[in-house]
Amino acid sequence: AEQENARLRDGRCPGHRDSARDGQQLARGGRQEFFNVPSRKRAPSGREASKWNFESTGYQELKSEIITEIPASKLAPQSESGGTSQSPDCGMLEWVGEPVTFQKADSIVGRYGVWMKDPEPVPPHSTEHIWRINTVGTDIRQLYEYQDLDQFMKGHTSKVYLLPEPVESTGATVYRGSLYYQKRKSRTLLRFEMKSETILVRKDLANAGYRGVFPYSWGGYTDIDFAVDELGLWVIYSTSQAYGAIVISKLDPSTLEVEQTWATAIRKRAVANSFMICGVLYTINSYSNQNAVINFAYNTNTNSSKALAIQFENRYRYNSMVDYNPAEKKILAWDNFNMVMYDIKLSKM
């Protein structure tokens, strides 16, 4: 981890790897006025995923990717306004625990997916409710609802919503009573209100790549990724203007209007996934390496970046979704049919 951290800090490319060993690359240009984040090692688990033949599902998987740097001179300019407002219970990520498995999909349509909890629920829902979408297929419209974690573990749904528009990939999230997701084969962002079971807002995300233009390293049309943290609703994506570097936009949850945008220096195809905590973007270097690393952070509060080496376990070796729940201070993920949760530790501000 120390050698990888040094490579990332120097901006050197560790070389070409196949999709089972994701490339790791930080581009030059990020400022280093950040914070010191220690890492914590732990013994890897011996559990492995089953082998599957997976073809003709209408899904994209990247087989190989040569990682290149994004010169600082080519990055999109930062927003003129200052950073986001901090929450009093915020901190910097220091440690991620071992994954705990709560559910496993029983068919091939659940190899990839997204499972979610609402950190700020609206009646009749509560923080106990869980939602799930299996995302393998070409016309994904079913949103499964569970009353609580016990019913989720037993596979007992309380309701199934039929979405008016099909879902693209694993970037959806639930926030304040609405499902936010990307419409299939488009850069259109949708807000689906569960109480009325209608789409209240449709909004194109200007210049955002979609349909495999700027996905995460595992592919899956993961160009546009919603995220929620203590500060609100975000979307993570890239544009041609940013030369494939990760772009972060803060969204108004009611209107999906972009409130503020930040351009990072890390190439989106070079990371396996990302999530937001307290206004800080964290990226993961591999979706298939069991002993992966959270390798980069971009702080929107200070417009600064830093290379990291925080251990992150992909127990089942194909992690297609990673999201943070600010109400419970936990990370939720979908790892090769398995829905898992991680404890985390944040530093004190």
mmCIF file with all atom_site columns, C-alpha atoms in Angstrom, residues 2 5 32 64 77 144 147 196 198 220 239 250 266 282 304 344:
data_model
loop_
_atom_site.group_PDB
_atom_site.id
_atom_site.type_symbol
_atom_site.label_atom_id
_atom_site.label_alt_id
_atom_site.label_comp_id
_atom_site.label_asym_id
_atom_site.label_entity_id
_atom_site.label_seq_id
_atom_site.pdbx_PDB_ins_code
_atom_site.Cartn_x
_atom_site.Cartn_y
_atom_site.Cartn_z
_atom_site.occupancy
_atom_site.B_iso_or_equiv
_atom_site.pdbx_formal_charge
_atom_site.auth_seq_id
_atom_site.auth_comp_id
_atom_site.auth_asym_id
_atom_site.auth_atom_id
_atom_site.pdbx_PDB_model_num
ATOM 1  C CA . GLU A 1 2   ? 2.876   2.368  0.753   1.00 0.00 ? 2   GLU A CA 1
ATOM 2  C CA . ASN A 1 5   ? 0.563   5.502  -2.411  1.00 0.00 ? 5   ASN A CA 1
ATOM 3  C CA . GLN A 1 32  ? -2.200  18.800 -1.624  1.00 0.00 ? 32  GLN A CA 1
ATOM 4  C CA . SER A 1 64  ? -8.865  -3.826 -20.648 1.00 0.00 ? 64  SER A CA 1
ATOM 5  C CA . PRO A 1 77  ? -12.127 25.138 -14.335 1.00 0.00 ? 77  PRO A CA 1
ATOM 6  C CA . TYR A 1 144 ? -38.343 -3.656 -4.802  1.00 0.00 ? 144 TYR A CA 1
ATOM 7  C CA . GLN A 1 147 ? -40.173 -3.058 5.349   1.00 0.00 ? 147 GLN A CA 1
ATOM 8  C CA . SER A 1 196 ? -47.187 9.389  -5.879  1.00 0.00 ? 196 SER A CA 1
ATOM 9  C CA . THR A 1 198 ? -44.651 9.390  -10.651 1.00 0.00 ? 198 THR A CA 1
ATOM 10 C CA . GLY A 1 220 ? -21.625 -1.596 -16.951 1.00 0.00 ? 220 GLY A CA 1
ATOM 11 C CA . THR A 1 239 ? -17.439 15.139 -19.786 1.00 0.00 ? 239 THR A CA 1
ATOM 12 C CA . LYS A 1 250 ? -24.054 19.194 -6.147  1.00 0.00 ? 250 LYS A CA 1
ATOM 13 C CA . ILE A 1 266 ? -8.404  11.560 -11.591 1.00 0.00 ? 266 ILE A CA 1
ATOM 14 C CA . TYR A 1 282 ? -13.430 8.821  -2.328  1.00 0.00 ? 282 TYR A CA 1
ATOM 15 C CA . SER A 1 304 ? -7.928  19.909 -2.765  1.00 0.00 ? 304 SER A CA 1
ATOM 16 C CA . ILE A 1 344 ? -16.491 2.919  8.832   1.00 0.00 ? 344 ILE A CA 1
#
